[in-house]
Short mmCIF file of N, CA and C in Angstrom, two decimals:
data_model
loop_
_atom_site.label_atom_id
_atom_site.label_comp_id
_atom_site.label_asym_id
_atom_site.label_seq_id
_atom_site.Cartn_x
_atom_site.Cartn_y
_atom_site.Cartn_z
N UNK A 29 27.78 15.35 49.61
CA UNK A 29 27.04 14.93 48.46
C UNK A 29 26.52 13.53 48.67
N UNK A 30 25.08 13.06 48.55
CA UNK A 30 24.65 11.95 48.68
C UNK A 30 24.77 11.06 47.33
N UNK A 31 25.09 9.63 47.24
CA UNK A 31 25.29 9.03 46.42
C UNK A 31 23.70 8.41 46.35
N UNK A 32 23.16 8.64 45.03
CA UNK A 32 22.14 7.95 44.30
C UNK A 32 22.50 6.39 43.84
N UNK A 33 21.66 5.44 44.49
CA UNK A 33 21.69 4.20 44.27
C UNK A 33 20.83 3.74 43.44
N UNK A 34 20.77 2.98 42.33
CA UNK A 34 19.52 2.93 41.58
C UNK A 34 18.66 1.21 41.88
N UNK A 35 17.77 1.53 41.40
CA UNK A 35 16.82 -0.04 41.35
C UNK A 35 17.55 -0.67 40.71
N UNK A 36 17.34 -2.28 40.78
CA UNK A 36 18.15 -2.95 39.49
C UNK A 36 17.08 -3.11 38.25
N UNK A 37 16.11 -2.62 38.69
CA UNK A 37 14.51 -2.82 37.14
C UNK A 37 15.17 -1.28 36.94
N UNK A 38 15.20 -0.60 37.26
CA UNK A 38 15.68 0.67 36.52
C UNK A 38 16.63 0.67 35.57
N UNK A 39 17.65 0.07 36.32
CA UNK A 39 19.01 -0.08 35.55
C UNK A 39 18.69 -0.95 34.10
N UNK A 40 17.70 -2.01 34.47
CA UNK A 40 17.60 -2.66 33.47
C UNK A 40 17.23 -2.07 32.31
N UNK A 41 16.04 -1.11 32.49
CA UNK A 41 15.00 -0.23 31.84
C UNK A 41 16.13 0.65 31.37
N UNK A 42 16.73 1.31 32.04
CA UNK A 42 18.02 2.20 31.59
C UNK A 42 18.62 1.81 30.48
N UNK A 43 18.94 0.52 30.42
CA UNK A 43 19.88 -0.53 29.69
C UNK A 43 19.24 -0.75 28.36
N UNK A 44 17.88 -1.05 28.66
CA UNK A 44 17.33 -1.32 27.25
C UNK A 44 16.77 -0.07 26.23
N UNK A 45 16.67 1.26 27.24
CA UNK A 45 16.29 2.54 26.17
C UNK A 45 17.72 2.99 25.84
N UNK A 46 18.50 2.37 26.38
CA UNK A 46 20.19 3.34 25.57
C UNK A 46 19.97 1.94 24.44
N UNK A 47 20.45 0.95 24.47
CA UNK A 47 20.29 0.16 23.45
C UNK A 47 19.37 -0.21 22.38
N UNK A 48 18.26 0.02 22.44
CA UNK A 48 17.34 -0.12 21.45
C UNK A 48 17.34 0.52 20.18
N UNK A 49 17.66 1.47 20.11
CA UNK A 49 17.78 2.05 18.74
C UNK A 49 19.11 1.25 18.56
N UNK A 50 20.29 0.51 19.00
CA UNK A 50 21.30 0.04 18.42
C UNK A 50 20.83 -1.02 17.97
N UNK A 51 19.73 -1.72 18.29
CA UNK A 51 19.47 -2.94 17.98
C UNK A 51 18.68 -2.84 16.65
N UNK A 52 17.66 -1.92 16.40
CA UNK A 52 17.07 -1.53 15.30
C UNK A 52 18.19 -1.11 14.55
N UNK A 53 19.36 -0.18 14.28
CA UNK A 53 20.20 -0.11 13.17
C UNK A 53 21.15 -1.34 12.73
N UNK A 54 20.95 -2.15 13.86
CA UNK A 54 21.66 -3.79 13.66
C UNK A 54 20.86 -4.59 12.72
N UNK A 55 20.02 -4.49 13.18
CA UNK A 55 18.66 -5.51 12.53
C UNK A 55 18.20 -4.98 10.86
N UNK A 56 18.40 -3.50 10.73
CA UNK A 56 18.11 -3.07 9.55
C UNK A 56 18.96 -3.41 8.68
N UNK A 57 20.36 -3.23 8.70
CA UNK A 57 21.61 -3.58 7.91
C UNK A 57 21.92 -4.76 8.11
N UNK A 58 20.99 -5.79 8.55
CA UNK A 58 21.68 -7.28 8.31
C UNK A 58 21.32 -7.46 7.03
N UNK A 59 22.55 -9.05 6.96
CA UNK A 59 22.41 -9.58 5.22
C UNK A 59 20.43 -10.21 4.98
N UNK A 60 20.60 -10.55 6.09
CA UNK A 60 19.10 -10.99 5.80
C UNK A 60 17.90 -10.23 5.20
N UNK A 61 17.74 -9.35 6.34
CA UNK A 61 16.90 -8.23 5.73
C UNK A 61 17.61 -7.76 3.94
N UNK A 62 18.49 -7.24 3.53
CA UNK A 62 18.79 -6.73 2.84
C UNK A 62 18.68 -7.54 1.52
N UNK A 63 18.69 -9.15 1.79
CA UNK A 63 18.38 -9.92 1.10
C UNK A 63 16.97 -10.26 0.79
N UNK A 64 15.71 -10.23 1.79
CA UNK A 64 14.53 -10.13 1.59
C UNK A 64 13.81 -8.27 0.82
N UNK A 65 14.55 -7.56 1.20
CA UNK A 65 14.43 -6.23 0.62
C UNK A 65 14.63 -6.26 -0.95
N UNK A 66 15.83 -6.82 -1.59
CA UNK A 66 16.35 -6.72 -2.97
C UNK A 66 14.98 -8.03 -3.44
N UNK A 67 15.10 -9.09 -3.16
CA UNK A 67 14.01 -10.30 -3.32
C UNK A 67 12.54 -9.86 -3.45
N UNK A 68 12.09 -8.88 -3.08
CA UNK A 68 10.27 -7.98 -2.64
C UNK A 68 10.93 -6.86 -4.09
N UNK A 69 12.39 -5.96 -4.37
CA UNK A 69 12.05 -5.55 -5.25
C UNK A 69 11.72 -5.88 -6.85
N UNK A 70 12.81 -7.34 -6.86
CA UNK A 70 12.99 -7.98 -8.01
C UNK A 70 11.60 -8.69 -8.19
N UNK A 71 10.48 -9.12 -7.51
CA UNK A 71 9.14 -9.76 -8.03
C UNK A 71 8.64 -8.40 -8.26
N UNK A 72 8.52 -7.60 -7.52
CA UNK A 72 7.93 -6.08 -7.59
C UNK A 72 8.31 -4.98 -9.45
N UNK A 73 9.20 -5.49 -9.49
CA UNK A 73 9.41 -5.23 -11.20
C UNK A 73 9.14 -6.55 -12.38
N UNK A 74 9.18 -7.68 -11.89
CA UNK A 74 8.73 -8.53 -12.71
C UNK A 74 7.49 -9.07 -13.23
N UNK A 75 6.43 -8.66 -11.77
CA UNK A 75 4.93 -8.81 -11.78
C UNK A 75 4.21 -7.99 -11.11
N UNK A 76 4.73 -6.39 -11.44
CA UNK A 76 4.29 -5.24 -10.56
C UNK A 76 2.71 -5.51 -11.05
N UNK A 77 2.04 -4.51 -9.57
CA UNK A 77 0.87 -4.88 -9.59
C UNK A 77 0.18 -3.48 -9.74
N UNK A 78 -1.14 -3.37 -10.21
CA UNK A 78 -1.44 -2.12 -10.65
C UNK A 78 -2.67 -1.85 -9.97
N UNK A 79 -3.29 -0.59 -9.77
CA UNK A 79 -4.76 -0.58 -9.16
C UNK A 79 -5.40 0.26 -9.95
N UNK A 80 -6.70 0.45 -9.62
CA UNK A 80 -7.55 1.11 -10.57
C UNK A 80 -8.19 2.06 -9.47
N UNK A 81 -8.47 3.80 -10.25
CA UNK A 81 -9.10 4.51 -9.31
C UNK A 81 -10.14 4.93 -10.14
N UNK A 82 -11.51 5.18 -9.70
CA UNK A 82 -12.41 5.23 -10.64
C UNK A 82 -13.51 6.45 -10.03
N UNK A 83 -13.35 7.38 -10.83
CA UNK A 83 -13.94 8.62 -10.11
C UNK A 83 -15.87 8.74 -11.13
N UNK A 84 -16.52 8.78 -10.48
CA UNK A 84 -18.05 9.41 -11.40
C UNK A 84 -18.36 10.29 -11.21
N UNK A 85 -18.94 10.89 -11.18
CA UNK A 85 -19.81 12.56 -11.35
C UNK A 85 -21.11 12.52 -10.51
N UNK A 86 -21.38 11.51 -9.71
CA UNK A 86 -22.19 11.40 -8.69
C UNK A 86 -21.68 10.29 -7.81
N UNK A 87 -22.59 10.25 -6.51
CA UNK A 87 -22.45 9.19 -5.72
C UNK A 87 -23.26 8.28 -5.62
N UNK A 88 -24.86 8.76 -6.31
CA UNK A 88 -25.60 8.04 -6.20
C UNK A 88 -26.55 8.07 -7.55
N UNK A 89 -27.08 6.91 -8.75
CA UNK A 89 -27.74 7.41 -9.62
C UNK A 89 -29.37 6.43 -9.45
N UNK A 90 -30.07 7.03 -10.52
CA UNK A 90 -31.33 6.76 -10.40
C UNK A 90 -31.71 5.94 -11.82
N UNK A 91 -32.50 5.49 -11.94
CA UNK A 91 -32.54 4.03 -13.24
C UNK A 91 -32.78 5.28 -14.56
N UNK A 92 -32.41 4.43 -15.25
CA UNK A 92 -31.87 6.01 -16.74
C UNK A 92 -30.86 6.81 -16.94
N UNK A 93 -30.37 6.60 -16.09
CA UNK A 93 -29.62 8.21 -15.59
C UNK A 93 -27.78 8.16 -16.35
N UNK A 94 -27.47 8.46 -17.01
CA UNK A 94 -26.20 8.32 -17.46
C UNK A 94 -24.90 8.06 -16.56
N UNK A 95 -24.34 7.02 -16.78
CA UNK A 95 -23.21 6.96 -15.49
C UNK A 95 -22.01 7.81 -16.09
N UNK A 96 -21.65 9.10 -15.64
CA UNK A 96 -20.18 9.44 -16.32
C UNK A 96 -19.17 8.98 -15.43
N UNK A 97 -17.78 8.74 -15.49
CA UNK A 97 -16.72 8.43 -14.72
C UNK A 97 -15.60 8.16 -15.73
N UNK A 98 -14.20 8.43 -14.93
CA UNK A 98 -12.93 8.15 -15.58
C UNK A 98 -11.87 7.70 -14.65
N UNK A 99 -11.32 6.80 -15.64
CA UNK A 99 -10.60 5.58 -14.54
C UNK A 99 -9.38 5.98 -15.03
N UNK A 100 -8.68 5.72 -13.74
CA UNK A 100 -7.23 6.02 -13.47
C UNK A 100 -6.25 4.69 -13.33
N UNK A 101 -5.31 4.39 -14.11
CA UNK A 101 -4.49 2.96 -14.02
C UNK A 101 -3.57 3.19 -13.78
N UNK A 102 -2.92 2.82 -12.16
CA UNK A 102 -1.45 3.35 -11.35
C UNK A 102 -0.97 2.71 -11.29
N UNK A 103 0.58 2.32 -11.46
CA UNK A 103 1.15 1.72 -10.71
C UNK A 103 1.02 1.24 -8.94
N UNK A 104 0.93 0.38 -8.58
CA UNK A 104 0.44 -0.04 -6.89
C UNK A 104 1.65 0.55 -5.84
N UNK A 105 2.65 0.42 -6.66
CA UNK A 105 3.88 1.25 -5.07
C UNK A 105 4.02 2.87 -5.89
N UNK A 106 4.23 2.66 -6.58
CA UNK A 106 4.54 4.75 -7.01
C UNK A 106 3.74 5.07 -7.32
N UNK A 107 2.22 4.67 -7.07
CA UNK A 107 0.90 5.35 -7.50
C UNK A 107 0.84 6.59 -9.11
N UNK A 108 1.83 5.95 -9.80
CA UNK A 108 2.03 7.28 -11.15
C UNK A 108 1.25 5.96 -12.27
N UNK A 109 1.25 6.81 -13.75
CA UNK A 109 0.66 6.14 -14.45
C UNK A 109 1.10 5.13 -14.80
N UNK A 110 0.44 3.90 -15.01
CA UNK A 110 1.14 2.83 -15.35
C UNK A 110 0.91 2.03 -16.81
N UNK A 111 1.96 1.81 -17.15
CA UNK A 111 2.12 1.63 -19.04
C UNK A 111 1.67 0.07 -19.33
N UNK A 112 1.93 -0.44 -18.48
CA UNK A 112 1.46 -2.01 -18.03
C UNK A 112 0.06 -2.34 -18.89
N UNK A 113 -1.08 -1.77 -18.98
CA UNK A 113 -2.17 -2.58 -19.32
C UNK A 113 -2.88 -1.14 -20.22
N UNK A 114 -3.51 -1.64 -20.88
CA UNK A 114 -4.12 -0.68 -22.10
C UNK A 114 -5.85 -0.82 -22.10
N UNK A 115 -6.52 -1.58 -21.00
CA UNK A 115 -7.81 -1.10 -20.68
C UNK A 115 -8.19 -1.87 -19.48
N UNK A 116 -9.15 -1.19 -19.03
CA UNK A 116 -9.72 -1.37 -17.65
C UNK A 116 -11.44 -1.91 -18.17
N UNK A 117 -11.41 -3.08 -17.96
CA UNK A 117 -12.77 -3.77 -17.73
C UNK A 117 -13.83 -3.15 -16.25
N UNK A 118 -14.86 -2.99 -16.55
CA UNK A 118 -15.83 -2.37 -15.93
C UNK A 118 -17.16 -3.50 -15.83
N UNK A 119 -17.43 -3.81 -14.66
CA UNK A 119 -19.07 -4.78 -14.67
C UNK A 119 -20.00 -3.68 -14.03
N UNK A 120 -21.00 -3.07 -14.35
CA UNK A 120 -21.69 -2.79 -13.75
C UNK A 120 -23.33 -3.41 -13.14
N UNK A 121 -23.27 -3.41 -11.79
CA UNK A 121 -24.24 -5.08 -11.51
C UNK A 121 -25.34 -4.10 -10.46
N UNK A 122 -26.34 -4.70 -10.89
CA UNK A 122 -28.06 -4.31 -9.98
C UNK A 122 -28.46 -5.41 -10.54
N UNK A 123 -29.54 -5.41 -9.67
CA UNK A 123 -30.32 -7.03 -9.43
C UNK A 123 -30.90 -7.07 -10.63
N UNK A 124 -31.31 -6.30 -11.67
CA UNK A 124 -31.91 -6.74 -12.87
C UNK A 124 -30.84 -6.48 -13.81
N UNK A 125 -30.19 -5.50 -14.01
CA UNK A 125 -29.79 -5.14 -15.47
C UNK A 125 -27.84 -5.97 -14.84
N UNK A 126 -27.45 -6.18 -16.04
CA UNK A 126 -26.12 -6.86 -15.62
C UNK A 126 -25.26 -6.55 -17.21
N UNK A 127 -24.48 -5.24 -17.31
CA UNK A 127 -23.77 -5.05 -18.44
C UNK A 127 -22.13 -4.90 -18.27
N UNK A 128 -21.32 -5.17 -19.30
CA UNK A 128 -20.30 -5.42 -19.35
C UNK A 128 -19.33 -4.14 -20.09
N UNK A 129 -18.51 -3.43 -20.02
CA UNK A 129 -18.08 -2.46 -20.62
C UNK A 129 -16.64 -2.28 -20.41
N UNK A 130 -16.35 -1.79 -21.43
CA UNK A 130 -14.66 -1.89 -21.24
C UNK A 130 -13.85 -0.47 -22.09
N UNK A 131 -13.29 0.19 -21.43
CA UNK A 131 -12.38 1.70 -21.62
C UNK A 131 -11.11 1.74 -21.75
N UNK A 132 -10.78 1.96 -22.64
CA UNK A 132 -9.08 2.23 -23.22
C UNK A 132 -8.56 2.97 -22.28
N UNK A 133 -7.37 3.02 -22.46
CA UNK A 133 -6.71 4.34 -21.59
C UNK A 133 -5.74 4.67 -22.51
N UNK A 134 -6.28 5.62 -22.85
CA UNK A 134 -5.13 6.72 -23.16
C UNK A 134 -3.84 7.06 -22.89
#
């Protein structure tokens, strides 16, 4: 039986794919991390942030033309409805006409 001798860059390479995932479950469960994790959730409930999705009934309109659309107000991390704000301000802007409009939400 011949004995296999290895490179020492192999061994090294060897060394660091058995260990690497130990180093990532080290690094995840430190106090640190776990302390910046709880810190991102506690601003994240105190000044959660919300987005707006705003769907119309075309993509493109022509001068006259009725704009229909209905806006959606989510929460920004659980994308579900969010109770936070009770209307969504709307600017709608072209080089001449410049109007201001604003929609409850339901």
């Amino acid at each position: 039986m011949k004995m296999v001798v290895m490179n020492p860059v192999r061994k090294y390479l060897l060394f660091l794919i058995v260990l690497n995932p130990i180093w990532y479950a080290v690094a995840q469960t430190s106090p640190m991390m776990k302390q910046i994790i709880s810190r991102f959730a506690m601003q994240q409930k105190l000044c959660g942030q919300e987005k707006i999705y705003l769907h119309t009934d075309k993509a493109f309109y022509l001068a006259g033309e009725n704009i229909w659309y209905k806006a959606y107000l989510v929460d920004a991390m659980k994308h579900t409805p969010s109770d936070k704000s009770n209307f969504v301000y709307n600017e709608l802007m072209d080089f001449i006409l410049w109007s201001n409009t604003s929609l409850s939400i339901c």
